Amino acid sequence: MRTESRFTISLFALAFCLISSLLVQATPAYAQGDGELIKEADLDFLKRKKFEYTKALGTTNITQADIALLTEYNRIQILQMSLKSQLRQLSKIREQLKRDLNLLAKPPARSVLLPLIIKHCEQLNEQPLPVRLNACLLITELNEEPPNIPKQIPATPFTGIADPLIAIISEKNQSEALKIIATNGLMRLCQDGSPKVDIRSRIADALIAQLKQPNLNEWYKRSLVEAVSQTSVLFDKTRTPYIVQTLAEILINPMEPWTVRAEAASGLGRTEMNREINLTLINYEIVRFAYEMGQQYNAKPNAPHWRLCAFRIYTAYQPEFSNSTALLTRVKSAPFTAYRAEIQGAYDVVLPLANGILKLPPPPGAKPVPPKVLSDLKAWLDANTPENDIIGPNTKPLKNP
């Protein structure tokens, strides 16, 4: 499923931070925040009421008694993550909750539990990092409809995850590991869910606001770039195509990391556009980035980031997934059919660079691409200079900072 690789990344972030935080179980640091939110004795309720809880999950005629049981059981189930004794069980607790929701819960129980889970996860906001990471990851994994694995249909994310995840990425002093997980959750909601336009716009606004912050971690910034390109939002309240403009500014900025610029190129291939967007300029800047990248690759072919950059350049033109958008699929239909020849021409000179990097041996045995690959890129750039540097309505000229 298309978001599976993104959540593999989230799990890697989680694992990395958990490893770095394992010492908290043996130090006073675990006492930071609100401390233990329930008592050890409360865990006995989970054992005594397991049968009744499972029955309430599966009922189609939910009663007030069922709701009361689900409410209390879920409160203890989640807040047990605050117990020092449960530190090594955090992922197990989270996975059990997911199984209950996806495999056992009928729609009536799910409608009761989803907002409760968010409420109780938010109570863990002042807990140590491992607890907060698992609580955040649980929020991102909440589904209105579980996945249909045999038919390869992804789960439908719960729209209610938007506000708590926006709050996480917007918090000034929040851990960037947590922000990466929250950003990926917002991207999943936009990809696989059906949030209304106002929710998508609030997500886009929050992501753009984060991209304007200085000194962001490279991984986090790359996640923000990818997520904002998936929001299906074009204009802000001033009718400025702010996502396209922001991605283009990142693409051409030599001070940005190569992987972030490459992610911006990929994002420009799939983000929302209309006939007012200067696709010629966007295409030209992607080719120019590819040319600059090729020059630097040949100078240092064994740098570890080039293979990722090459793949992201490729996905600017070819969709990463069968139901995704990229420049070559965009020009097959209105209003961009007039750009078909120039997009194809650009792809024809970019592809040899991407293939040259991806098909050659990886580091430490990487080799420079042939000089003709770079000369063809340069020739295309010389022959296709855009008439102007304006991306779209109400945007400032696109220039290097």
mmCIF file of C-alpha atoms in Angstrom:
data_model
loop_
_atom_site.group_PDB
_atom_site.id
_atom_site.type_symbol
_atom_site.label_atom_id
_atom_site.label_comp_id
_atom_site.label_asym_id
_atom_site.label_seq_id
_atom_site.Cartn_x
_atom_site.Cartn_y
_atom_site.Cartn_z
ATOM 1 C CA MET A 1 0.000 0.000 0.000
ATOM 2 C CA ARG A 2 1.178 3.425 -0.877
ATOM 3 C CA THR A 3 1.705 4.790 2.648
ATOM 4 C CA GLU A 4 3.423 1.671 3.971
ATOM 5 C CA SER A 5 6.933 2.953 3.187
ATOM 6 C CA ARG A 6 6.207 6.252 4.932
ATOM 7 C CA PHE A 7 5.231 4.504 8.125
ATOM 8 C CA THR A 8 8.300 2.317 7.906
ATOM 9 C CA ILE A 9 10.175 5.619 8.127
ATOM 10 C CA SER A 10 8.055 6.630 11.119
ATOM 11 C CA LEU A 11 8.827 3.346 12.826
ATOM 12 C CA PHE A 12 12.538 3.852 12.150
ATOM 13 C CA ALA A 13 12.329 7.274 13.781
ATOM 14 C CA LEU A 14 10.515 5.696 16.687
ATOM 15 C CA ALA A 15 13.090 2.934 17.066
ATOM 16 C CA PHE A 16 15.978 5.394 16.862
ATOM 17 C CA CYS A 17 14.531 7.601 19.563
ATOM 18 C CA LEU A 18 13.574 4.677 21.773
ATOM 19 C CA ILE A 19 17.111 3.329 21.650
ATOM 20 C CA SER A 20 18.511 6.737 22.517
ATOM 21 C CA SER A 21 16.007 7.069 25.358
ATOM 22 C CA LEU A 22 16.219 3.663 27.016
ATOM 23 C CA LEU A 23 18.224 5.061 29.878
ATOM 24 C CA VAL A 24 15.160 6.903 31.127
ATOM 25 C CA GLN A 25 13.912 3.725 32.828
ATOM 26 C CA ALA A 26 16.883 3.790 35.173
ATOM 27 C CA THR A 27 17.180 7.523 35.788
ATOM 28 C CA PRO A 28 15.151 10.303 37.415
ATOM 29 C CA ALA A 29 14.389 11.611 33.901
ATOM 30 C CA TYR A 30 11.399 9.265 33.799
ATOM 31 C CA ALA A 31 9.802 11.301 36.560
ATOM 32 C CA GLN A 32 9.570 14.363 34.315
ATOM 33 C CA GLY A 33 6.135 15.597 33.312
ATOM 34 C CA ASP A 34 2.914 14.338 34.819
ATOM 35 C CA GLY A 35 4.373 11.120 36.220
ATOM 36 C CA GLU A 36 2.301 7.953 36.368
ATOM 37 C CA LEU A 37 -1.309 8.739 35.420
ATOM 38 C CA ILE A 38 -2.849 5.522 36.739
ATOM 39 C CA LYS A 39 -1.903 3.000 39.417
ATOM 40 C CA GLU A 40 -0.468 -0.468 38.923
ATOM 41 C CA ALA A 41 -3.609 -1.851 40.555
ATOM 42 C CA ASP A 42 -5.717 -0.408 37.729
ATOM 43 C CA LEU A 43 -4.212 -2.925 35.311
ATOM 44 C CA ASP A 44 -6.251 -5.644 36.994
ATOM 45 C CA PHE A 45 -9.354 -4.069 35.411
ATOM 46 C CA LEU A 46 -8.002 -4.930 31.951
ATOM 47 C CA LYS A 47 -7.735 -8.597 32.915
ATOM 48 C CA ARG A 48 -11.116 -8.822 34.684
ATOM 49 C CA LYS A 49 -13.070 -7.022 31.956
ATOM 50 C CA LYS A 50 -11.342 -8.441 28.870
ATOM 51 C CA PHE A 51 -14.251 -10.704 27.873
ATOM 52 C CA GLU A 52 -16.900 -7.970 28.351
ATOM 53 C CA TYR A 53 -14.689 -5.479 26.522
ATOM 54 C CA THR A 54 -14.237 -7.795 23.536
ATOM 55 C CA LYS A 55 -17.992 -8.374 23.444
ATOM 56 C CA ALA A 56 -18.677 -4.614 23.510
ATOM 57 C CA LEU A 57 -16.233 -4.084 20.648
ATOM 58 C CA GLY A 58 -18.138 -6.499 18.451
ATOM 59 C CA THR A 59 -21.704 -5.458 19.174
ATOM 60 C CA THR A 60 -23.827 -3.672 16.566
ATOM 61 C CA ASN A 61 -26.380 -2.511 19.174
ATOM 62 C CA ILE A 62 -24.208 -0.612 21.600
ATOM 63 C CA THR A 63 -25.664 0.298 25.005
ATOM 64 C CA GLN A 64 -24.761 2.938 27.578
ATOM 65 C CA ALA A 65 -23.210 0.190 29.688
ATOM 66 C CA ASP A 66 -21.069 -0.826 26.708
ATOM 67 C CA ILE A 67 -19.975 2.781 26.209
ATOM 68 C CA ALA A 68 -19.071 3.141 29.889
ATOM 69 C CA LEU A 69 -17.022 -0.067 29.757
ATOM 70 C CA LEU A 70 -15.244 0.920 26.544
ATOM 71 C CA THR A 71 -14.472 4.347 27.984
ATOM 72 C CA GLU A 72 -12.902 3.088 31.194
ATOM 73 C CA TYR A 73 -11.096 0.182 29.550
ATOM 74 C CA ASN A 74 -9.592 2.471 26.912
ATOM 75 C CA ARG A 75 -8.536 5.035 29.516
ATOM 76 C CA ILE A 76 -6.529 2.436 31.425
ATOM 77 C CA GLN A 77 -5.292 0.762 28.248
ATOM 78 C CA ILE A 78 -3.677 3.983 27.015
ATOM 79 C CA LEU A 79 -2.644 5.666 30.256
ATOM 80 C CA GLN A 80 -0.780 2.532 31.344
ATOM 81 C CA MET A 81 1.937 3.794 28.996
ATOM 82 C CA SER A 82 2.756 6.320 31.731
ATOM 83 C CA LEU A 83 3.684 3.532 34.152
ATOM 84 C CA LYS A 84 7.399 3.008 34.599
ATOM 85 C CA SER A 85 6.827 -0.751 34.600
ATOM 86 C CA GLN A 86 5.358 -0.569 31.081
ATOM 87 C CA LEU A 87 8.227 1.223 29.347
ATOM 88 C CA ARG A 88 9.350 -1.902 27.519
ATOM 89 C CA GLN A 89 5.756 -2.740 26.580
ATOM 90 C CA LEU A 90 4.876 0.502 24.790
ATOM 91 C CA SER A 91 4.864 -0.877 21.261
ATOM 92 C CA LYS A 92 2.974 -3.980 22.432
ATOM 93 C CA ILE A 93 0.298 -1.785 24.022
ATOM 94 C CA ARG A 94 -0.022 0.251 20.847
ATOM 95 C CA GLU A 95 -0.222 -2.809 18.610
ATOM 96 C CA GLN A 96 -2.908 -4.375 20.819
ATOM 97 C CA LEU A 97 -5.012 -1.228 20.533
ATOM 98 C CA LYS A 98 -4.627 -1.267 16.743
ATOM 99 C CA ARG A 99 -5.660 -4.917 16.555
ATOM 100 C CA ASP A 100 -8.712 -4.243 18.701
ATOM 101 C CA LEU A 101 -9.796 -1.415 16.418
ATOM 102 C CA ASN A 102 -8.973 -2.967 13.062
ATOM 103 C CA LEU A 103 -9.946 -6.585 13.691
ATOM 104 C CA LEU A 104 -12.561 -6.613 16.469
ATOM 105 C CA ALA A 105 -14.332 -3.270 16.636
ATOM 106 C CA LYS A 106 -17.593 -2.795 14.774
ATOM 107 C CA PRO A 107 -18.497 0.741 13.615
ATOM 108 C CA PRO A 108 -20.492 1.625 16.783
ATOM 109 C CA ALA A 109 -17.581 0.787 19.089
ATOM 110 C CA ARG A 110 -15.082 2.394 16.744
ATOM 111 C CA SER A 111 -17.041 5.663 16.733
ATOM 112 C CA VAL A 112 -16.891 5.694 20.541
ATOM 113 C CA LEU A 113 -13.218 4.778 20.814
ATOM 114 C CA LEU A 114 -11.562 6.949 18.173
ATOM 115 C CA PRO A 115 -12.093 10.328 19.906
ATOM 116 C CA LEU A 116 -11.363 8.737 23.284
ATOM 117 C CA ILE A 117 -8.004 7.426 22.086
ATOM 118 C CA ILE A 118 -6.995 10.884 20.924
ATOM 119 C CA LYS A 119 -8.139 12.420 24.227
ATOM 120 C CA HIS A 120 -6.150 9.928 26.281
ATOM 121 C CA CYS A 121 -3.082 10.131 24.047
ATOM 122 C CA GLU A 122 -3.072 13.896 24.517
ATOM 123 C CA GLN A 123 -2.922 13.309 28.276
ATOM 124 C CA LEU A 124 0.506 11.761 27.651
ATOM 125 C CA ASN A 125 1.908 14.959 26.109
ATOM 126 C CA GLU A 126 4.125 15.702 29.109
ATOM 127 C CA GLN A 127 5.468 12.171 29.442
ATOM 128 C CA PRO A 128 9.037 11.111 28.518
ATOM 129 C CA LEU A 129 9.899 10.868 24.836
ATOM 130 C CA PRO A 130 9.346 7.098 24.348
ATOM 131 C CA VAL A 131 5.796 7.440 25.675
ATOM 132 C CA ARG A 132 5.044 10.509 23.575
ATOM 133 C CA LEU A 133 6.409 8.827 20.452
ATOM 134 C CA ASN A 134 4.133 5.829 20.883
ATOM 135 C CA ALA A 135 1.132 8.016 21.672
ATOM 136 C CA CYS A 136 1.777 10.113 18.564
ATOM 137 C CA LEU A 137 2.264 7.051 16.398
ATOM 138 C CA LEU A 138 -0.983 5.575 17.711
ATOM 139 C CA ILE A 139 -2.850 8.747 16.711
ATOM 140 C CA THR A 140 -1.431 8.590 13.191
ATOM 141 C CA GLU A 141 -2.591 4.973 12.857
ATOM 142 C CA LEU A 142 -6.253 5.519 13.778
ATOM 143 C CA ASN A 143 -8.668 4.411 11.070
ATOM 144 C CA GLU A 144 -12.312 5.049 10.326
ATOM 145 C CA GLU A 145 -12.231 1.911 8.175
ATOM 146 C CA PRO A 146 -9.615 -0.832 8.574
ATOM 147 C CA PRO A 147 -7.516 -1.931 5.602
ATOM 148 C CA ASN A 148 -8.695 -4.615 3.210
ATOM 149 C CA ILE A 149 -5.428 -6.482 2.879
ATOM 150 C CA PRO A 150 -6.543 -9.148 0.355
ATOM 151 C CA LYS A 151 -7.758 -6.405 -2.016
ATOM 152 C CA GLN A 152 -4.777 -4.154 -1.186
ATOM 153 C CA ILE A 153 -7.104 -1.326 -0.176
ATOM 154 C CA PRO A 154 -5.471 0.942 2.409
ATOM 155 C CA ALA A 155 -7.231 1.870 5.609
ATOM 156 C CA THR A 156 -9.278 5.060 5.685
ATOM 157 C CA PRO A 157 -7.623 7.334 8.270
ATOM 158 C CA PHE A 158 -9.740 8.945 10.980
ATOM 159 C CA THR A 159 -10.225 12.601 10.058
ATOM 160 C CA GLY A 160 -10.084 13.548 13.730
ATOM 161 C CA ILE A 161 -6.317 12.977 13.785
ATOM 162 C CA ALA A 162 -5.738 16.263 11.933
ATOM 163 C CA ASP A 163 -5.974 18.694 14.862
ATOM 164 C CA PRO A 164 -3.779 16.802 17.373
ATOM 165 C CA LEU A 165 -1.117 16.191 14.721
ATOM 166 C CA ILE A 166 -1.172 19.828 13.608
ATOM 167 C CA ALA A 167 -0.731 20.788 17.260
ATOM 168 C CA ILE A 168 2.307 18.500 17.554
ATOM 169 C CA ILE A 169 4.152 19.918 14.552
ATOM 170 C CA SER A 170 3.243 23.483 15.541
ATOM 171 C CA GLU A 171 4.614 23.208 19.085
ATOM 172 C CA LYS A 172 7.820 25.229 19.204
ATOM 173 C CA ASN A 173 9.864 23.015 21.510
ATOM 174 C CA GLN A 174 8.524 19.668 20.367
ATOM 175 C CA SER A 175 10.945 16.865 19.476
ATOM 176 C CA GLU A 176 11.574 16.706 15.733
ATOM 177 C CA ALA A 177 11.299 12.915 15.900
ATOM 178 C CA LEU A 178 7.730 13.383 17.081
ATOM 179 C CA LYS A 179 7.139 16.000 14.387
ATOM 180 C CA ILE A 180 8.311 13.604 11.668
ATOM 181 C CA ILE A 181 5.808 10.992 12.809
ATOM 182 C CA ALA A 182 3.018 13.582 12.993
ATOM 183 C CA THR A 183 3.899 14.930 9.542
ATOM 184 C CA ASN A 184 3.744 11.446 8.045
ATOM 185 C CA GLY A 185 0.372 10.960 9.725
ATOM 186 C CA LEU A 186 -0.967 14.147 8.150
ATOM 187 C CA MET A 187 0.318 12.991 4.783
ATOM 188 C CA ARG A 188 -1.451 9.640 5.203
ATOM 189 C CA LEU A 189 -4.681 11.460 6.016
ATOM 190 C CA CYS A 190 -4.417 13.532 2.838
ATOM 191 C CA GLN A 191 -3.469 10.541 0.687
ATOM 192 C CA ASP A 192 -5.821 7.862 1.935
ATOM 193 C CA GLY A 193 -8.544 9.840 3.692
ATOM 194 C CA SER A 194 -11.217 12.280 2.592
ATOM 195 C CA PRO A 195 -10.670 15.389 4.714
ATOM 196 C CA LYS A 196 -12.690 18.415 3.664
ATOM 197 C CA VAL A 197 -11.068 21.360 1.929
ATOM 198 C CA ASP A 198 -10.838 23.439 5.110
ATOM 199 C CA ILE A 199 -8.988 20.624 6.917
ATOM 200 C CA ARG A 200 -6.597 20.139 3.992
ATOM 201 C CA SER A 201 -5.963 23.897 3.964
ATOM 202 C CA ARG A 202 -5.210 23.967 7.694
ATOM 203 C CA ILE A 203 -2.827 21.052 7.249
ATOM 204 C CA ALA A 204 -1.099 22.813 4.351
ATOM 205 C CA ASP A 205 -0.851 26.072 6.319
ATOM 206 C CA ALA A 206 0.749 24.261 9.268
ATOM 207 C CA LEU A 207 3.242 22.439 7.058
ATOM 208 C CA ILE A 208 4.205 25.616 5.191
ATOM 209 C CA ALA A 209 4.636 27.446 8.503
ATOM 210 C CA GLN A 210 7.049 24.738 9.605
ATOM 211 C CA LEU A 211 9.002 24.940 6.346
ATOM 212 C CA LYS A 212 9.626 28.614 7.060
ATOM 213 C CA GLN A 213 11.315 27.815 10.383
ATOM 214 C CA PRO A 214 15.139 28.083 10.442
ATOM 215 C CA ASN A 215 17.597 25.288 11.181
ATOM 216 C CA LEU A 216 15.273 22.351 10.600
ATOM 217 C CA ASN A 217 16.584 18.813 10.692
ATOM 218 C CA GLU A 218 17.130 17.584 7.108
ATOM 219 C CA TRP A 219 14.981 14.503 7.587
ATOM 220 C CA TYR A 220 12.139 16.542 9.082
ATOM 221 C CA LYS A 221 12.276 19.128 6.313
ATOM 222 C CA ARG A 222 12.192 16.413 3.675
ATOM 223 C CA SER A 223 9.105 14.944 5.362
ATOM 224 C CA LEU A 224 7.427 18.356 5.389
ATOM 225 C CA VAL A 225 8.141 18.876 1.701
ATOM 226 C CA GLU A 226 6.705 15.516 0.749
ATOM 227 C CA ALA A 227 3.644 15.920 2.960
ATOM 228 C CA VAL A 228 2.707 19.399 1.761
ATOM 229 C CA SER A 229 2.838 18.254 -1.860
ATOM 230 C CA GLN A 230 0.193 15.625 -1.003
ATOM 231 C CA THR A 231 -2.412 18.007 0.465
ATOM 232 C CA SER A 232 -4.176 18.737 -2.872
ATOM 233 C CA VAL A 233 -4.204 22.439 -1.954
ATOM 234 C CA LEU A 234 -3.271 25.080 -4.521
ATOM 235 C CA PHE A 235 -4.068 28.574 -3.233
ATOM 236 C CA ASP A 236 -3.879 30.259 0.148
ATOM 237 C CA LYS A 237 -6.427 32.867 1.282
ATOM 238 C CA THR A 238 -4.809 35.520 -0.930
ATOM 239 C CA ARG A 239 -5.115 33.249 -3.960
ATOM 240 C CA THR A 240 -1.367 32.740 -4.095
ATOM 241 C CA PRO A 241 -0.169 29.245 -5.143
ATOM 242 C CA TYR A 242 1.896 29.119 -1.989
ATOM 243 C CA ILE A 243 2.757 25.425 -2.032
ATOM 244 C CA VAL A 244 4.074 25.510 -5.606
ATOM 245 C CA GLN A 245 6.005 28.698 -4.836
ATOM 246 C CA THR A 246 7.489 27.300 -1.618
ATOM 247 C CA LEU A 247 8.574 24.053 -3.258
ATOM 248 C CA ALA A 248 10.123 25.938 -6.179
ATOM 249 C CA GLU A 249 12.032 28.234 -3.807
ATOM 250 C CA ILE A 250 13.418 25.209 -1.961
ATOM 251 C CA LEU A 251 14.347 23.537 -5.253
ATOM 252 C CA ILE A 252 16.504 26.432 -6.474
ATOM 253 C CA ASN A 253 18.078 27.302 -3.116
ATOM 254 C CA PRO A 254 21.730 26.104 -3.095
ATOM 255 C CA MET A 255 21.792 26.414 0.696
ATOM 256 C CA GLU A 256 19.232 23.643 1.112
ATOM 257 C CA PRO A 257 20.441 20.022 1.482
ATOM 258 C CA TRP A 258 20.493 18.056 -1.761
ATOM 259 C CA THR A 259 17.924 15.555 -0.513
ATOM 260 C CA VAL A 260 15.488 18.311 0.443
ATOM 261 C CA ARG A 261 15.855 19.982 -2.946
ATOM 262 C CA ALA A 262 15.334 16.648 -4.682
ATOM 263 C CA GLU A 263 12.203 16.043 -2.604
ATOM 264 C CA ALA A 264 10.948 19.457 -3.691
ATOM 265 C CA ALA A 265 11.482 18.459 -7.340
ATOM 266 C CA SER A 266 9.438 15.315 -6.769
ATOM 267 C CA GLY A 267 6.774 17.321 -4.946
ATOM 268 C CA LEU A 268 6.478 19.768 -7.830
ATOM 269 C CA GLY A 269 5.690 16.843 -10.083
ATOM 270 C CA ARG A 270 2.629 15.842 -8.046
ATOM 271 C CA THR A 271 1.350 18.911 -6.173
ATOM 272 C CA GLU A 272 -1.928 20.585 -7.127
ATOM 273 C CA MET A 273 -1.767 22.942 -10.136
ATOM 274 C CA ASN A 274 -4.062 24.651 -12.620
ATOM 275 C CA ARG A 275 -3.616 26.462 -15.926
ATOM 276 C CA GLU A 276 -2.346 29.596 -14.148
ATOM 277 C CA ILE A 277 0.849 27.846 -13.039
ATOM 278 C CA ASN A 278 3.968 28.369 -15.127
ATOM 279 C CA LEU A 279 4.794 24.718 -15.806
ATOM 280 C CA THR A 280 7.540 25.722 -18.240
ATOM 281 C CA LEU A 281 9.436 27.458 -15.442
ATOM 282 C CA ILE A 282 8.955 24.566 -13.027
ATOM 283 C CA ASN A 283 10.161 22.041 -15.603
ATOM 284 C CA TYR A 284 13.190 24.198 -16.430
ATOM 285 C CA GLU A 285 14.205 24.525 -12.773
ATOM 286 C CA ILE A 286 13.951 20.770 -12.242
ATOM 287 C CA VAL A 287 16.259 20.174 -15.214
ATOM 288 C CA ARG A 288 18.651 22.841 -13.940
ATOM 289 C CA PHE A 289 18.702 21.152 -10.539
ATOM 290 C CA ALA A 290 19.434 17.835 -12.256
ATOM 291 C CA TYR A 291 22.334 19.432 -14.122
ATOM 292 C CA GLU A 292 23.787 20.925 -10.923
ATOM 293 C CA MET A 293 23.320 17.603 -9.169
ATOM 294 C CA GLY A 294 25.064 15.746 -11.984
ATOM 295 C CA GLN A 295 28.062 18.047 -11.779
ATOM 296 C CA GLN A 296 28.375 17.535 -8.028
ATOM 297 C CA TYR A 297 27.769 13.797 -8.338
ATOM 298 C CA ASN A 298 30.642 13.427 -10.800
ATOM 299 C CA ALA A 299 32.885 15.362 -8.428
ATOM 300 C CA LYS A 300 31.981 13.132 -5.437
ATOM 301 C CA PRO A 301 30.098 10.043 -6.711
ATOM 302 C CA ASN A 302 30.392 8.110 -3.457
ATOM 303 C CA ALA A 303 28.471 10.617 -1.330
ATOM 304 C CA PRO A 304 25.619 8.681 0.316
ATOM 305 C CA HIS A 305 22.723 10.953 -0.694
ATOM 306 C CA TRP A 306 22.953 10.787 -4.493
ATOM 307 C CA ARG A 307 20.896 7.639 -5.029
ATOM 308 C CA LEU A 308 17.946 9.051 -3.103
ATOM 309 C CA CYS A 309 18.268 12.332 -5.006
ATOM 310 C CA ALA A 310 18.316 10.503 -8.338
ATOM 311 C CA PHE A 311 15.183 8.562 -7.463
ATOM 312 C CA ARG A 312 13.326 11.713 -6.391
ATOM 313 C CA ILE A 313 14.287 13.430 -9.647
ATOM 314 C CA TYR A 314 12.876 10.431 -11.492
ATOM 315 C CA THR A 315 9.595 10.665 -9.554
ATOM 316 C CA ALA A 316 9.227 14.296 -10.575
ATOM 317 C CA TYR A 317 8.439 12.947 -14.047
ATOM 318 C CA GLN A 318 7.201 9.394 -13.432
ATOM 319 C CA PRO A 319 4.642 8.670 -10.695
ATOM 320 C CA GLU A 320 5.971 6.816 -7.677
ATOM 321 C CA PHE A 321 2.710 4.860 -7.362
ATOM 322 C CA SER A 322 0.203 3.785 -9.992
ATOM 323 C CA ASN A 323 -2.409 6.259 -8.773
ATOM 324 C CA SER A 324 -0.018 9.172 -8.220
ATOM 325 C CA THR A 325 0.609 12.246 -10.348
ATOM 326 C CA ALA A 326 3.888 13.347 -11.933
ATOM 327 C CA LEU A 327 4.822 15.685 -14.764
ATOM 328 C CA LEU A 328 4.507 13.080 -17.515
ATOM 329 C CA THR A 329 1.059 11.968 -16.358
ATOM 330 C CA ARG A 330 -0.045 15.566 -15.785
ATOM 331 C CA VAL A 331 0.479 16.551 -19.435
ATOM 332 C CA LYS A 332 -1.769 13.754 -20.710
ATOM 333 C CA SER A 333 -4.888 15.766 -19.888
ATOM 334 C CA ALA A 334 -6.137 19.359 -19.807
ATOM 335 C CA PRO A 335 -5.049 21.963 -19.019
ATOM 336 C CA PHE A 336 -1.430 20.857 -19.546
ATOM 337 C CA THR A 337 -1.507 18.947 -22.831
ATOM 338 C CA ALA A 338 0.249 21.841 -24.592
ATOM 339 C CA TYR A 339 3.323 21.149 -22.427
ATOM 340 C CA ARG A 340 3.659 17.512 -23.486
ATOM 341 C CA ALA A 341 6.589 17.975 -25.872
ATOM 342 C CA GLU A 342 8.718 20.098 -23.533
ATOM 343 C CA ILE A 343 8.076 17.840 -20.526
ATOM 344 C CA GLN A 344 8.989 14.773 -22.593
ATOM 345 C CA GLY A 345 12.112 16.525 -23.877
ATOM 346 C CA ALA A 346 13.180 17.363 -20.344
ATOM 347 C CA TYR A 347 12.565 13.819 -19.173
ATOM 348 C CA ASP A 348 14.665 12.481 -22.049
ATOM 349 C CA VAL A 349 17.739 14.337 -20.751
ATOM 350 C CA VAL A 350 17.041 13.826 -17.027
ATOM 351 C CA LEU A 351 16.460 10.075 -17.250
ATOM 352 C CA PRO A 352 20.057 9.191 -18.280
ATOM 353 C CA LEU A 353 21.327 10.989 -15.182
ATOM 354 C CA ALA A 354 18.898 9.179 -12.875
ATOM 355 C CA ASN A 355 19.623 5.844 -14.506
ATOM 356 C CA GLY A 356 23.349 6.514 -14.474
ATOM 357 C CA ILE A 357 23.335 7.035 -10.718
ATOM 358 C CA LEU A 358 20.844 4.310 -9.830
ATOM 359 C CA LYS A 359 22.150 1.593 -12.141
ATOM 360 C CA LEU A 360 25.834 2.083 -11.455
ATOM 361 C CA PRO A 361 27.353 0.314 -8.429
ATOM 362 C CA PRO A 362 26.435 1.995 -5.126
ATOM 363 C CA PRO A 363 29.040 3.564 -2.842
ATOM 364 C CA PRO A 364 31.865 2.896 -2.289
ATOM 365 C CA GLY A 365 32.120 1.703 -5.896
ATOM 366 C CA ALA A 366 30.115 4.469 -7.581
ATOM 367 C CA LYS A 367 31.436 5.892 -10.846
ATOM 368 C CA PRO A 368 30.853 9.278 -12.559
ATOM 369 C CA VAL A 369 28.207 9.406 -15.277
ATOM 370 C CA PRO A 370 29.473 9.916 -18.861
ATOM 371 C CA PRO A 371 30.190 13.554 -19.840
ATOM 372 C CA LYS A 372 27.487 13.351 -22.536
ATOM 373 C CA VAL A 373 24.807 13.041 -19.853
ATOM 374 C CA LEU A 374 25.761 16.446 -18.496
ATOM 375 C CA SER A 375 26.318 18.049 -21.885
ATOM 376 C CA ASP A 376 22.834 16.978 -23.001
ATOM 377 C CA LEU A 377 21.324 18.538 -19.893
ATOM 378 C CA LYS A 378 23.235 21.771 -20.514
ATOM 379 C CA ALA A 379 22.196 21.865 -24.168
ATOM 380 C CA TRP A 380 18.552 21.444 -23.217
ATOM 381 C CA LEU A 381 18.807 24.262 -20.671
ATOM 382 C CA ASP A 382 20.413 26.583 -23.218
ATOM 383 C CA ALA A 383 17.652 25.875 -25.726
ATOM 384 C CA ASN A 384 14.683 26.184 -23.333
ATOM 385 C CA THR A 385 15.141 29.327 -21.256
ATOM 386 C CA PRO A 386 11.741 30.405 -19.835
ATOM 387 C CA GLU A 387 10.236 33.734 -20.885
ATOM 388 C CA ASN A 388 9.740 34.847 -17.272
ATOM 389 C CA ASP A 389 10.388 33.782 -13.674
ATOM 390 C CA ILE A 390 6.854 34.111 -12.281
ATOM 391 C CA ILE A 391 5.323 30.855 -10.996
ATOM 392 C CA GLY A 392 1.701 32.027 -10.868
ATOM 393 C CA PRO A 393 -0.705 34.730 -9.674
ATOM 394 C CA ASN A 394 0.445 36.939 -6.793
ATOM 395 C CA THR A 395 3.880 35.285 -6.582
ATOM 396 C CA LYS A 396 7.221 37.026 -6.448
ATOM 397 C CA PRO A 397 9.893 36.294 -9.083
ATOM 398 C CA LEU A 398 11.628 32.959 -8.567
ATOM 399 C CA LYS A 399 15.257 33.777 -7.792
ATOM 400 C CA ASN A 400 18.050 32.298 -5.709
ATOM 401 C CA PRO A 401 18.144 33.850 -2.227
#
